mmCIF file of C-alpha atoms in Angstrom:
data_model
loop_
_atom_site.group_PDB
_atom_site.id
_atom_site.type_symbol
_atom_site.label_atom_id
_atom_site.label_comp_id
_atom_site.label_asym_id
_atom_site.label_seq_id
_atom_site.Cartn_x
_atom_site.Cartn_y
_atom_site.Cartn_z
ATOM 1 C CA MET A 193 -0.077 -0.052 -0.084
ATOM 2 C CA THR A 194 2.967 2.391 0.780
ATOM 3 C CA GLU A 195 4.281 1.597 -2.610
ATOM 4 C CA LEU A 196 0.982 2.657 -4.394
ATOM 5 C CA LEU A 197 0.940 5.906 -2.507
ATOM 6 C CA LEU A 198 4.415 6.669 -3.326
ATOM 7 C CA ILE A 199 3.639 5.967 -6.972
ATOM 8 C CA ALA A 200 0.604 8.101 -6.745
ATOM 9 C CA ILE A 201 2.351 11.196 -5.028
ATOM 10 C CA GLY A 202 5.389 10.897 -7.033
ATOM 11 C CA SER A 203 3.584 11.016 -10.548
ATOM 12 C CA ALA A 204 0.923 13.415 -9.581
ATOM 13 C CA ILE A 205 2.774 16.099 -7.893
ATOM 14 C CA VAL A 206 6.844 15.352 -7.574
ATOM 15 C CA ASN A 207 7.179 14.222 -11.191
ATOM 16 C CA ASN A 208 4.288 16.075 -12.659
ATOM 17 C CA VAL A 209 3.997 14.959 -16.351
ATOM 18 C CA VAL A 210 3.604 18.341 -17.967
ATOM 19 C CA LEU A 211 5.624 20.514 -15.450
ATOM 20 C CA SER A 212 8.691 18.146 -15.021
ATOM 21 C CA GLN A 213 8.492 15.676 -17.837
ATOM 22 C CA PHE A 214 7.155 18.152 -20.389
ATOM 23 C CA LEU A 215 4.839 15.640 -21.791
ATOM 24 C CA GLY A 216 1.362 16.938 -23.128
ATOM 25 C CA ILE A 217 2.423 20.393 -23.691
ATOM 26 C CA CYS A 218 0.085 20.915 -26.774
ATOM 27 C CA PRO A 219 -3.269 20.367 -24.902
ATOM 28 C CA PHE A 220 -2.016 21.819 -21.847
ATOM 29 C CA LEU A 221 -1.114 25.144 -23.653
ATOM 30 C CA GLY A 222 -4.091 25.037 -25.862
ATOM 31 C CA VAL A 223 -6.990 24.268 -23.541
ATOM 32 C CA SER A 224 -5.979 26.044 -20.851
ATOM 33 C CA LYS A 225 -7.600 29.272 -21.598
ATOM 34 C CA LYS A 226 -10.956 28.653 -19.290
ATOM 35 C CA VAL A 227 -11.007 26.683 -16.217
ATOM 36 C CA ASP A 228 -14.311 24.944 -17.352
ATOM 37 C CA THR A 229 -12.645 23.715 -20.495
ATOM 38 C CA ALA A 230 -9.486 22.809 -18.861
ATOM 39 C CA ALA A 231 -11.253 20.845 -16.195
ATOM 40 C CA GLY A 232 -13.227 18.990 -18.931
ATOM 41 C CA MET A 233 -10.119 18.203 -20.680
ATOM 42 C CA GLY A 234 -8.573 16.987 -17.479
ATOM 43 C CA GLY A 235 -11.298 14.687 -16.656
ATOM 44 C CA ALA A 236 -11.073 13.287 -20.229
ATOM 45 C CA VAL A 237 -7.339 12.692 -19.889
ATOM 46 C CA ILE A 238 -8.000 11.072 -16.455
ATOM 47 C CA PHE A 239 -10.540 8.640 -17.962
ATOM 48 C CA VAL A 240 -8.498 7.731 -21.089
ATOM 49 C CA THR A 241 -4.957 7.602 -19.260
ATOM 50 C CA THR A 242 -6.224 5.520 -16.369
ATOM 51 C CA LEU A 243 -8.208 2.984 -18.927
ATOM 52 C CA ALA A 244 -5.201 3.019 -21.270
ATOM 53 C CA ALA A 245 -2.850 2.232 -18.380
ATOM 54 C CA PHE A 246 -4.809 -0.643 -17.240
ATOM 55 C CA VAL A 247 -5.596 -2.212 -20.848
ATOM 56 C CA THR A 248 -2.023 -1.616 -22.127
ATOM 57 C CA GLY A 249 -0.565 -3.209 -19.016
ATOM 58 C CA MET A 250 -2.692 -6.170 -19.510
ATOM 59 C CA ILE A 251 -1.982 -6.538 -23.192
ATOM 60 C CA TYR A 252 1.922 -6.034 -22.668
ATOM 61 C CA LYS A 253 1.845 -8.505 -19.555
ATOM 62 C CA PHE A 254 -0.370 -11.386 -21.154
ATOM 63 C CA ILE A 255 0.146 -10.855 -24.936
ATOM 64 C CA LEU A 256 2.918 -8.906 -26.053
ATOM 65 C CA ASN A 257 5.738 -10.159 -23.530
ATOM 66 C CA PRO A 258 4.791 -13.819 -23.551
ATOM 67 C CA ALA A 259 4.673 -13.877 -27.268
ATOM 68 C CA GLY A 260 8.117 -12.304 -27.592
ATOM 69 C CA VAL A 261 6.892 -9.298 -29.567
ATOM 70 C CA SER A 262 7.219 -6.560 -26.939
ATOM 71 C CA TYR A 263 9.023 -4.651 -29.820
ATOM 72 C CA LEU A 264 5.270 -3.900 -31.091
ATOM 73 C CA GLN A 265 4.172 -2.111 -27.724
ATOM 74 C CA THR A 266 4.373 1.364 -29.172
ATOM 75 C CA ILE A 267 2.126 0.616 -32.088
ATOM 76 C CA VAL A 268 -0.113 -1.481 -29.925
ATOM 77 C CA PHE A 269 -0.419 0.956 -27.368
ATOM 78 C CA ILE A 270 -1.259 3.947 -29.783
ATOM 79 C CA VAL A 271 -4.119 1.964 -31.268
ATOM 80 C CA VAL A 272 -5.526 1.034 -27.850
ATOM 81 C CA ILE A 273 -5.237 4.810 -26.954
ATOM 82 C CA ALA A 274 -6.880 5.810 -30.093
ATOM 83 C CA ALA A 275 -9.956 3.564 -29.707
ATOM 84 C CA LEU A 276 -10.154 4.713 -26.213
ATOM 85 C CA VAL A 277 -10.252 8.378 -27.340
ATOM 86 C CA GLN A 278 -12.824 7.624 -29.939
ATOM 87 C CA PHE A 279 -15.056 6.177 -27.128
ATOM 88 C CA VAL A 280 -14.649 9.216 -25.075
ATOM 89 C CA GLU A 281 -15.450 11.579 -28.002
ATOM 90 C CA MET A 282 -18.462 9.608 -29.028
ATOM 91 C CA PHE A 283 -19.659 9.812 -25.241
ATOM 92 C CA LEU A 284 -19.140 13.616 -25.091
ATOM 93 C CA LYS A 285 -20.695 14.199 -28.365
ATOM 94 C CA LYS A 286 -23.726 12.360 -27.330
ATOM 95 C CA PHE A 287 -24.031 13.518 -23.467
ATOM 96 C CA MET A 288 -22.042 16.459 -23.046
ATOM 97 C CA HIS A 289 -22.270 18.529 -26.394
ATOM 98 C CA ALA A 290 -21.422 21.831 -24.951
ATOM 99 C CA LEU A 291 -18.072 20.262 -23.530
ATOM 100 C CA TYR A 292 -17.318 18.500 -26.720
ATOM 101 C CA GLU A 293 -17.740 21.674 -28.706
ATOM 102 C CA SER A 294 -15.516 23.645 -26.288
ATOM 103 C CA LEU A 295 -12.628 21.132 -26.407
ATOM 104 C CA GLY A 296 -12.697 21.156 -30.304
ATOM 105 C CA VAL A 297 -9.647 19.774 -31.797
ATOM 106 C CA TYR A 298 -7.864 19.090 -28.604
ATOM 107 C CA LEU A 299 -10.226 15.958 -28.012
ATOM 108 C CA PRO A 300 -8.791 13.863 -30.706
ATOM 109 C CA LEU A 301 -5.384 15.177 -30.001
ATOM 110 C CA ILE A 302 -5.562 13.020 -26.721
ATOM 111 C CA THR A 303 -4.808 10.227 -29.059
ATOM 112 C CA THR A 304 -1.480 11.608 -29.895
ATOM 113 C CA ASN A 305 -1.023 13.235 -26.397
ATOM 114 C CA CYS A 306 2.344 12.056 -25.331
ATOM 115 C CA ALA A 307 1.676 11.825 -21.809
ATOM 116 C CA VAL A 308 -1.002 9.322 -22.296
ATOM 117 C CA LEU A 309 1.517 7.278 -24.415
ATOM 118 C CA GLY A 310 4.442 8.009 -21.957
ATOM 119 C CA VAL A 311 2.238 6.367 -19.098
ATOM 120 C CA ALA A 312 1.944 3.249 -20.929
ATOM 121 C CA LEU A 313 5.652 3.149 -21.855
ATOM 122 C CA ASN A 314 6.927 4.390 -18.613
ATOM 123 C CA SER A 315 4.953 1.563 -16.818
ATOM 124 C CA VAL A 316 6.659 -1.130 -19.039
ATOM 125 C CA THR A 317 10.041 0.428 -18.615
ATOM 126 C CA ARG A 318 9.519 0.641 -14.697
ATOM 127 C CA GLU A 319 8.174 -3.007 -14.711
ATOM 128 C CA TYR A 320 4.887 -2.032 -12.852
ATOM 129 C CA ASN A 321 2.474 -4.632 -12.198
ATOM 130 C CA ILE A 322 -1.167 -4.180 -13.378
ATOM 131 C CA LEU A 323 -2.496 -2.506 -10.256
ATOM 132 C CA GLU A 324 0.870 -0.366 -9.885
ATOM 133 C CA THR A 325 0.384 0.501 -13.813
ATOM 134 C CA THR A 326 -3.352 1.643 -13.111
ATOM 135 C CA VAL A 327 -2.451 3.789 -10.148
ATOM 136 C CA TYR A 328 0.466 5.223 -12.115
ATOM 137 C CA GLY A 329 -1.881 6.119 -15.035
ATOM 138 C CA PHE A 330 -4.568 7.645 -12.628
ATOM 139 C CA ALA A 331 -2.109 9.465 -10.504
ATOM 140 C CA THR A 332 -0.259 10.993 -13.665
ATOM 141 C CA ALA A 333 -3.337 12.128 -15.307
ATOM 142 C CA ALA A 334 -4.575 13.751 -11.980
ATOM 143 C CA GLY A 335 -1.158 15.618 -12.033
ATOM 144 C CA PHE A 336 -1.949 16.806 -15.755
ATOM 145 C CA PHE A 337 -5.557 17.565 -14.381
ATOM 146 C CA ILE A 338 -3.951 19.781 -11.511
ATOM 147 C CA ALA A 339 -1.659 21.607 -13.679
ATOM 148 C CA ILE A 340 -4.032 22.439 -16.582
ATOM 149 C CA VAL A 341 -6.673 23.725 -14.155
ATOM 150 C CA ILE A 342 -4.016 26.021 -12.091
ATOM 151 C CA MET A 343 -2.774 27.254 -15.708
ATOM 152 C CA ALA A 344 -6.320 28.047 -16.786
ATOM 153 C CA GLY A 345 -6.925 29.834 -13.652
ATOM 154 C CA LEU A 346 -3.886 31.760 -13.862
ATOM 155 C CA ARG A 347 -4.373 32.634 -17.512
ATOM 156 C CA GLU A 348 -8.097 33.905 -16.668
ATOM 157 C CA LYS A 349 -6.403 36.149 -14.072
ATOM 158 C CA ILE A 350 -3.816 37.287 -16.440
ATOM 159 C CA GLU A 351 -6.408 38.601 -19.011
ATOM 160 C CA TYR A 352 -7.415 41.280 -16.494
ATOM 161 C CA ASN A 353 -3.790 42.345 -15.918
ATOM 162 C CA ASP A 354 -1.615 45.068 -17.696
ATOM 163 C CA VAL A 355 0.818 42.679 -19.455
ATOM 164 C CA PRO A 356 3.685 44.699 -21.474
ATOM 165 C CA LYS A 357 2.932 44.228 -25.321
ATOM 166 C CA THR A 358 6.072 42.241 -25.741
ATOM 167 C CA PHE A 359 4.934 39.652 -23.351
ATOM 168 C CA GLN A 360 1.324 39.282 -24.518
ATOM 169 C CA GLY A 361 -0.021 36.269 -25.860
ATOM 170 C CA SER A 362 2.201 32.996 -25.922
ATOM 171 C CA ALA A 363 5.253 34.595 -24.221
ATOM 172 C CA ILE A 364 3.204 35.085 -20.789
ATOM 173 C CA VAL A 365 1.769 31.865 -21.082
ATOM 174 C CA LEU A 366 5.302 30.177 -21.404
ATOM 175 C CA ILE A 367 6.655 32.229 -18.647
ATOM 176 C CA THR A 368 3.532 31.232 -16.415
ATOM 177 C CA ALA A 369 4.375 27.578 -17.296
ATOM 178 C CA GLY A 370 7.941 27.958 -16.566
ATOM 179 C CA LEU A 371 7.164 29.476 -13.123
ATOM 180 C CA MET A 372 4.720 26.546 -12.418
ATOM 181 C CA SER A 373 7.646 24.179 -13.393
ATOM 182 C CA ILE A 374 9.898 25.779 -10.923
ATOM 183 C CA ALA A 375 7.161 25.983 -8.250
ATOM 184 C CA PHE A 376 6.438 22.165 -8.756
ATOM 185 C CA PHE A 377 10.256 21.397 -8.589
ATOM 186 C CA GLY A 378 10.011 22.351 -4.898
ATOM 187 C CA PHE A 379 8.305 19.168 -4.320
ATOM 188 C CA SER A 380 11.223 17.074 -5.728
ATOM 189 C CA GLY A 381 12.589 16.358 -2.083
ATOM 190 C CA ILE A 382 9.477 14.764 -1.012
ATOM 191 C CA ILE A 383 9.989 11.320 -2.394
#
């Protein structure tokens, strides 16, 4: 149980996928303009990443590794992630159309979100069992959720501030992301 807690805290806060590993930057910067949209994207990433971690862990452990075709892991993992994203996209389009519209092009980009693929590949590299892989996937996605919601909140506040012309737009967003990364680096001594 302690090992699972360490994995969860380590992947959500200490080794935040966006702010320390720099994976998933595209949706992090693209969808973090409004807190509502960022929370929706974070929720979708939590669902997809947790489920993808479980499914890819099972496929690797029970199919790819025993068959001696573990070199196909990246291709198989991408196909599994793409299928899960299609499921989420259909669900949101049917039941949460406003969120589906606000996520726009970034929802299909979860398929190519390197954070989701990174979780699957890191789980294999770290030789996690199925439970550890699922906890790692959930915690990493929760870390993504935390980072994107904080960034969205900061960006909403920045809208009302007097930012010098040279720093407006992408520049202030990247500076804010850098400062967030430095702040999260302060957690590095915890684990």
